[in-house]
mmCIF file of C-alpha atoms in Angstrom:
data_model
loop_
_atom_site.group_PDB
_atom_site.id
_atom_site.type_symbol
_atom_site.label_atom_id
_atom_site.label_comp_id
_atom_site.label_asym_id
_atom_site.label_seq_id
_atom_site.Cartn_x
_atom_site.Cartn_y
_atom_site.Cartn_z
ATOM 1 C CA PRO A 1 -20.519 -69.740 -83.333
ATOM 2 C CA ILE A 2 -20.436 -70.225 -79.513
ATOM 3 C CA LEU A 3 -21.328 -67.090 -77.720
ATOM 4 C CA SER A 4 -20.307 -66.722 -74.350
ATOM 5 C CA ASN A 5 -22.955 -66.062 -71.521
ATOM 6 C CA LYS A 6 -22.458 -62.114 -71.887
ATOM 7 C CA GLU A 7 -22.873 -62.185 -75.393
ATOM 8 C CA PHE A 8 -25.700 -64.797 -75.027
ATOM 9 C CA PHE A 9 -27.408 -62.537 -72.619
ATOM 10 C CA SER A 10 -26.850 -59.193 -74.765
ATOM 11 C CA CYS A 11 -29.085 -60.353 -78.144
ATOM 12 C CA SER A 12 -31.760 -58.014 -78.348
ATOM 13 C CA LYS A 13 -34.972 -59.595 -76.489
ATOM 14 C CA LYS A 14 -38.116 -59.389 -78.219
ATOM 15 C CA ASN A 15 -40.962 -58.384 -76.569
ATOM 16 C CA VAL A 16 -43.548 -60.979 -78.518
ATOM 17 C CA VAL A 17 -42.626 -64.673 -79.183
ATOM 18 C CA SER A 18 -44.409 -66.438 -82.340
ATOM 19 C CA LEU A 19 -46.003 -69.324 -82.914
ATOM 20 C CA PRO A 20 -44.246 -72.216 -82.607
ATOM 21 C CA PHE A 21 -42.353 -71.909 -79.292
ATOM 22 C CA ILE A 22 -40.250 -74.544 -78.894
ATOM 23 C CA ASP A 23 -37.439 -74.591 -76.391
ATOM 24 C CA ASP A 24 -35.197 -78.502 -75.859
ATOM 25 C CA PHE A 25 -32.176 -76.623 -73.491
ATOM 26 C CA SER A 26 -29.422 -77.995 -75.954
ATOM 27 C CA TYR A 27 -27.536 -74.909 -76.000
ATOM 28 C CA ASP A 28 -24.165 -74.484 -74.145
ATOM 29 C CA PHE A 29 -25.427 -72.397 -71.205
ATOM 30 C CA THR A 30 -26.321 -72.557 -67.741
ATOM 31 C CA SER A 31 -29.406 -70.148 -68.359
ATOM 32 C CA VAL A 32 -32.447 -70.037 -70.575
ATOM 33 C CA ASP A 33 -32.451 -68.270 -73.652
ATOM 34 C CA PRO A 34 -33.891 -64.498 -73.455
ATOM 35 C CA GLU A 35 -35.526 -64.980 -76.572
ATOM 36 C CA LEU A 36 -38.062 -66.902 -75.133
ATOM 37 C CA TRP A 37 -37.968 -66.521 -71.112
ATOM 38 C CA GLN A 38 -37.970 -63.696 -69.011
ATOM 39 C CA GLN A 39 -35.159 -64.073 -66.168
ATOM 40 C CA SER A 40 -35.172 -67.355 -64.591
ATOM 41 C CA SER A 41 -33.568 -68.857 -61.615
ATOM 42 C CA VAL A 42 -33.701 -72.346 -63.044
ATOM 43 C CA PHE A 43 -30.493 -74.603 -64.120
ATOM 44 C CA VAL A 44 -29.874 -75.626 -67.492
ATOM 45 C CA ASN A 45 -27.752 -78.806 -68.177
ATOM 46 C CA ARG A 46 -26.813 -82.215 -69.152
ATOM 47 C CA ASN A 47 -26.005 -83.667 -65.714
ATOM 48 C CA TYR A 48 -28.666 -84.175 -64.149
ATOM 49 C CA PRO A 49 -31.576 -85.924 -65.756
ATOM 50 C CA ILE A 50 -32.028 -89.601 -66.490
ATOM 51 C CA ASN A 51 -32.261 -90.288 -70.511
ATOM 52 C CA PRO A 52 -33.664 -86.987 -71.328
ATOM 53 C CA PRO A 53 -35.491 -86.834 -74.747
ATOM 54 C CA THR A 54 -33.017 -84.065 -75.682
ATOM 55 C CA LEU A 55 -29.906 -83.185 -74.789
ATOM 56 C CA GLY A 56 -30.148 -80.683 -71.901
ATOM 57 C CA VAL A 57 -33.097 -79.590 -69.706
ATOM 58 C CA ALA A 58 -33.987 -76.919 -67.543
ATOM 59 C CA THR A 59 -33.631 -77.968 -63.514
ATOM 60 C CA PHE A 60 -35.705 -76.499 -60.704
ATOM 61 C CA ASP A 61 -34.405 -77.029 -57.211
ATOM 62 C CA GLY A 62 -34.275 -75.034 -54.023
ATOM 63 C CA MET A 63 -31.359 -72.573 -54.568
ATOM 64 C CA ASN A 64 -31.600 -69.078 -56.449
ATOM 65 C CA GLU A 65 -30.008 -67.817 -59.340
ATOM 66 C CA LYS A 66 -26.324 -67.881 -58.097
ATOM 67 C CA GLY A 67 -26.677 -71.830 -56.837
ATOM 68 C CA LEU A 68 -27.010 -70.368 -53.479
ATOM 69 C CA ALA A 69 -29.443 -71.618 -50.784
ATOM 70 C CA ARG A 70 -32.730 -69.389 -50.586
ATOM 71 C CA ASP A 71 -33.251 -69.473 -47.303
ATOM 72 C CA PHE A 72 -30.992 -71.589 -44.478
ATOM 73 C CA PHE A 73 -34.080 -71.507 -42.128
ATOM 74 C CA PRO A 74 -37.032 -71.829 -43.870
ATOM 75 C CA PRO A 75 -40.427 -71.711 -42.416
ATOM 76 C CA SER A 76 -41.652 -75.460 -43.878
ATOM 77 C CA SER A 77 -39.995 -78.023 -45.374
ATOM 78 C CA SER A 78 -41.800 -77.087 -49.204
ATOM 79 C CA GLU A 79 -41.541 -73.129 -49.980
ATOM 80 C CA PRO A 80 -41.715 -71.422 -53.336
ATOM 81 C CA SER A 81 -38.098 -71.623 -55.197
ATOM 82 C CA ASP A 82 -38.150 -71.372 -58.975
ATOM 83 C CA THR A 83 -39.765 -69.914 -61.783
ATOM 84 C CA LEU A 84 -39.320 -70.202 -65.470
ATOM 85 C CA LEU A 85 -41.640 -67.186 -66.913
ATOM 86 C CA SER A 86 -42.083 -67.295 -70.342
ATOM 87 C CA GLN A 87 -41.618 -64.194 -72.715
ATOM 88 C CA VAL A 88 -45.220 -63.068 -74.656
ATOM 89 C CA ILE A 89 -46.515 -64.888 -77.316
ATOM 90 C CA ASP A 90 -49.029 -63.977 -79.832
ATOM 91 C CA LEU A 91 -51.463 -66.663 -79.972
ATOM 92 C CA SER A 92 -54.024 -64.018 -81.280
ATOM 93 C CA GLY A 93 -55.923 -65.914 -84.703
ATOM 94 C CA GLN A 94 -55.891 -69.254 -83.332
ATOM 95 C CA THR A 95 -58.790 -71.943 -82.764
ATOM 96 C CA SER A 96 -56.764 -74.259 -81.021
ATOM 97 C CA VAL A 97 -53.153 -74.767 -79.858
ATOM 98 C CA TYR A 98 -51.394 -77.541 -77.969
ATOM 99 C CA PHE A 99 -48.798 -77.255 -75.141
ATOM 100 C CA MET A 100 -46.454 -80.190 -74.888
ATOM 101 C CA PHE A 101 -43.845 -80.163 -72.570
ATOM 102 C CA TYR A 102 -41.456 -83.484 -70.690
ATOM 103 C CA PHE A 103 -40.887 -83.551 -66.957
ATOM 104 C CA GLN A 104 -39.019 -85.916 -64.368
ATOM 105 C CA GLY A 105 -38.888 -86.101 -61.061
ATOM 106 C CA LYS A 106 -34.918 -86.853 -59.230
ATOM 107 C CA GLY A 107 -33.363 -88.182 -62.174
ATOM 108 C CA ILE A 108 -29.754 -88.537 -60.488
ATOM 109 C CA GLY A 109 -30.453 -85.602 -58.123
ATOM 110 C CA ASP A 110 -32.026 -85.225 -55.319
ATOM 111 C CA THR A 111 -35.774 -86.525 -54.844
ATOM 112 C CA PRO A 112 -38.968 -84.536 -54.700
ATOM 113 C CA GLN A 113 -40.753 -85.099 -51.525
ATOM 114 C CA ILE A 114 -44.549 -85.837 -51.584
ATOM 115 C CA GLN A 115 -45.259 -82.190 -50.708
ATOM 116 C CA ASP A 116 -42.919 -80.642 -52.956
ATOM 117 C CA LYS A 117 -44.623 -79.807 -56.118
ATOM 118 C CA LEU A 118 -43.809 -78.787 -60.018
ATOM 119 C CA ILE A 119 -46.611 -76.408 -61.270
ATOM 120 C CA LEU A 120 -47.578 -75.103 -64.599
ATOM 121 C CA GLU A 121 -49.827 -72.300 -65.027
ATOM 122 C CA PHE A 122 -51.471 -70.110 -67.613
ATOM 123 C CA LEU A 123 -51.968 -66.227 -66.921
ATOM 124 C CA LYS A 124 -55.515 -65.087 -67.328
ATOM 125 C CA ASP A 125 -57.254 -61.531 -66.964
ATOM 126 C CA SER A 126 -53.929 -60.478 -64.862
ATOM 127 C CA VAL A 127 -53.979 -63.880 -62.786
ATOM 128 C CA TRP A 128 -52.479 -67.243 -62.613
ATOM 129 C CA VAL A 129 -54.317 -70.151 -63.069
ATOM 130 C CA GLN A 130 -53.135 -73.605 -62.417
ATOM 131 C CA LYS A 131 -53.133 -75.755 -65.626
ATOM 132 C CA PHE A 132 -50.919 -78.777 -63.881
ATOM 133 C CA VAL A 133 -49.005 -80.060 -60.812
ATOM 134 C CA VAL A 134 -47.649 -82.999 -60.192
ATOM 135 C CA ASN A 135 -46.472 -83.874 -56.361
ATOM 136 C CA GLY A 136 -43.172 -85.184 -55.560
ATOM 137 C CA GLN A 137 -41.957 -88.150 -56.759
ATOM 138 C CA ALA A 138 -38.149 -90.824 -58.198
ATOM 139 C CA MET A 139 -38.902 -91.000 -61.605
ATOM 140 C CA GLN A 140 -36.771 -93.015 -64.201
ATOM 141 C CA GLU A 141 -38.236 -91.895 -67.467
ATOM 142 C CA PHE A 142 -39.382 -88.457 -68.581
ATOM 143 C CA LYS A 143 -43.047 -88.427 -68.883
ATOM 144 C CA LYS A 144 -44.819 -86.581 -71.709
ATOM 145 C CA GLU A 145 -47.914 -84.047 -70.644
ATOM 146 C CA VAL A 146 -49.912 -82.148 -73.418
ATOM 147 C CA ILE A 147 -52.467 -79.843 -72.977
ATOM 148 C CA ILE A 148 -54.966 -78.140 -75.225
ATOM 149 C CA ILE A 149 -55.573 -74.553 -75.498
ATOM 150 C CA ASP A 150 -58.527 -73.530 -77.362
ATOM 151 C CA SER A 151 -60.401 -70.876 -74.741
ATOM 152 C CA ALA A 152 -60.596 -67.387 -76.028
ATOM 153 C CA HIS A 153 -59.425 -66.632 -72.757
ATOM 154 C CA TYR A 154 -55.692 -67.426 -73.841
ATOM 155 C CA LEU A 155 -55.971 -67.246 -77.430
ATOM 156 C CA THR A 156 -55.017 -63.807 -77.117
ATOM 157 C CA ASN A 157 -51.826 -61.984 -78.528
ATOM 158 C CA ASN A 158 -50.435 -61.247 -74.703
ATOM 159 C CA PHE A 159 -50.261 -64.786 -73.476
ATOM 160 C CA GLN A 160 -48.125 -66.470 -70.828
ATOM 161 C CA PHE A 161 -47.448 -69.114 -68.753
ATOM 162 C CA ARG A 162 -44.972 -69.981 -65.985
ATOM 163 C CA PHE A 163 -43.431 -73.213 -64.319
ATOM 164 C CA ARG A 164 -43.001 -72.871 -60.610
ATOM 165 C CA ASN A 165 -41.837 -75.458 -58.047
ATOM 166 C CA TYR A 166 -41.744 -75.905 -54.542
ATOM 167 C CA ALA A 167 -38.943 -77.013 -53.089
ATOM 168 C CA THR A 168 -36.784 -77.572 -49.728
ATOM 169 C CA VAL A 169 -34.985 -73.816 -50.227
ATOM 170 C CA SER A 170 -31.947 -74.510 -48.039
ATOM 171 C CA GLY A 171 -29.704 -75.880 -50.310
ATOM 172 C CA ASN A 172 -29.760 -78.378 -53.892
ATOM 173 C CA PHE A 173 -32.741 -80.706 -53.255
ATOM 174 C CA ASP A 174 -35.867 -81.653 -54.530
ATOM 175 C CA HIS A 175 -35.284 -81.840 -58.478
ATOM 176 C CA TRP A 176 -37.445 -81.563 -61.160
ATOM 177 C CA HIS A 177 -36.139 -81.366 -64.856
ATOM 178 C CA ILE A 178 -38.212 -80.278 -67.772
ATOM 179 C CA ASP A 179 -37.374 -81.108 -71.232
ATOM 180 C CA TYR A 180 -38.731 -79.955 -74.926
ATOM 181 C CA VAL A 181 -41.529 -77.287 -74.388
ATOM 182 C CA LYS A 182 -43.360 -76.480 -77.505
ATOM 183 C CA LEU A 183 -46.255 -74.389 -77.939
ATOM 184 C CA ASP A 184 -47.827 -74.374 -81.114
ATOM 185 C CA ALA A 185 -51.214 -74.255 -83.455
ATOM 186 C CA PHE A 186 -52.644 -77.796 -84.874
#
């Protein structure tokens, strides 16, 4: 059965997610799955990417969760915009885990400028550590990224990760799309 957005978000949240963590963003909602993600301003859709690996994507842009510009007069042309933060994930007892995702700049949207970025960070001892960054570019295809997690600092019962973007925050600009986010043991 298809749930309304209200029903979808009223589902009980888990405090801790177990492996495997997989999201292909193929649901019929514009917001992310609250079982996997904390509140986010990314836009789940099927319209902005070109040839995504799965049916849907999470799109990062310069707008807030209501689809409005964050700032009509930003201090610079590239400011922090969307954040997609995972729920807590239990990686305790694991010795090696892989983190995989696909990404695309622009698609059929707006090209992220060179100063714009898509960033992936892992939480380590209450500090966000950058694990991946790519500068703005137009891409016709999705690129796959795989990161091996084998540090005891991350293989805990309270692992979290987040994607962030830098964009022109005065509107629907500088699109990044991510798809098929997977975290699993070998």
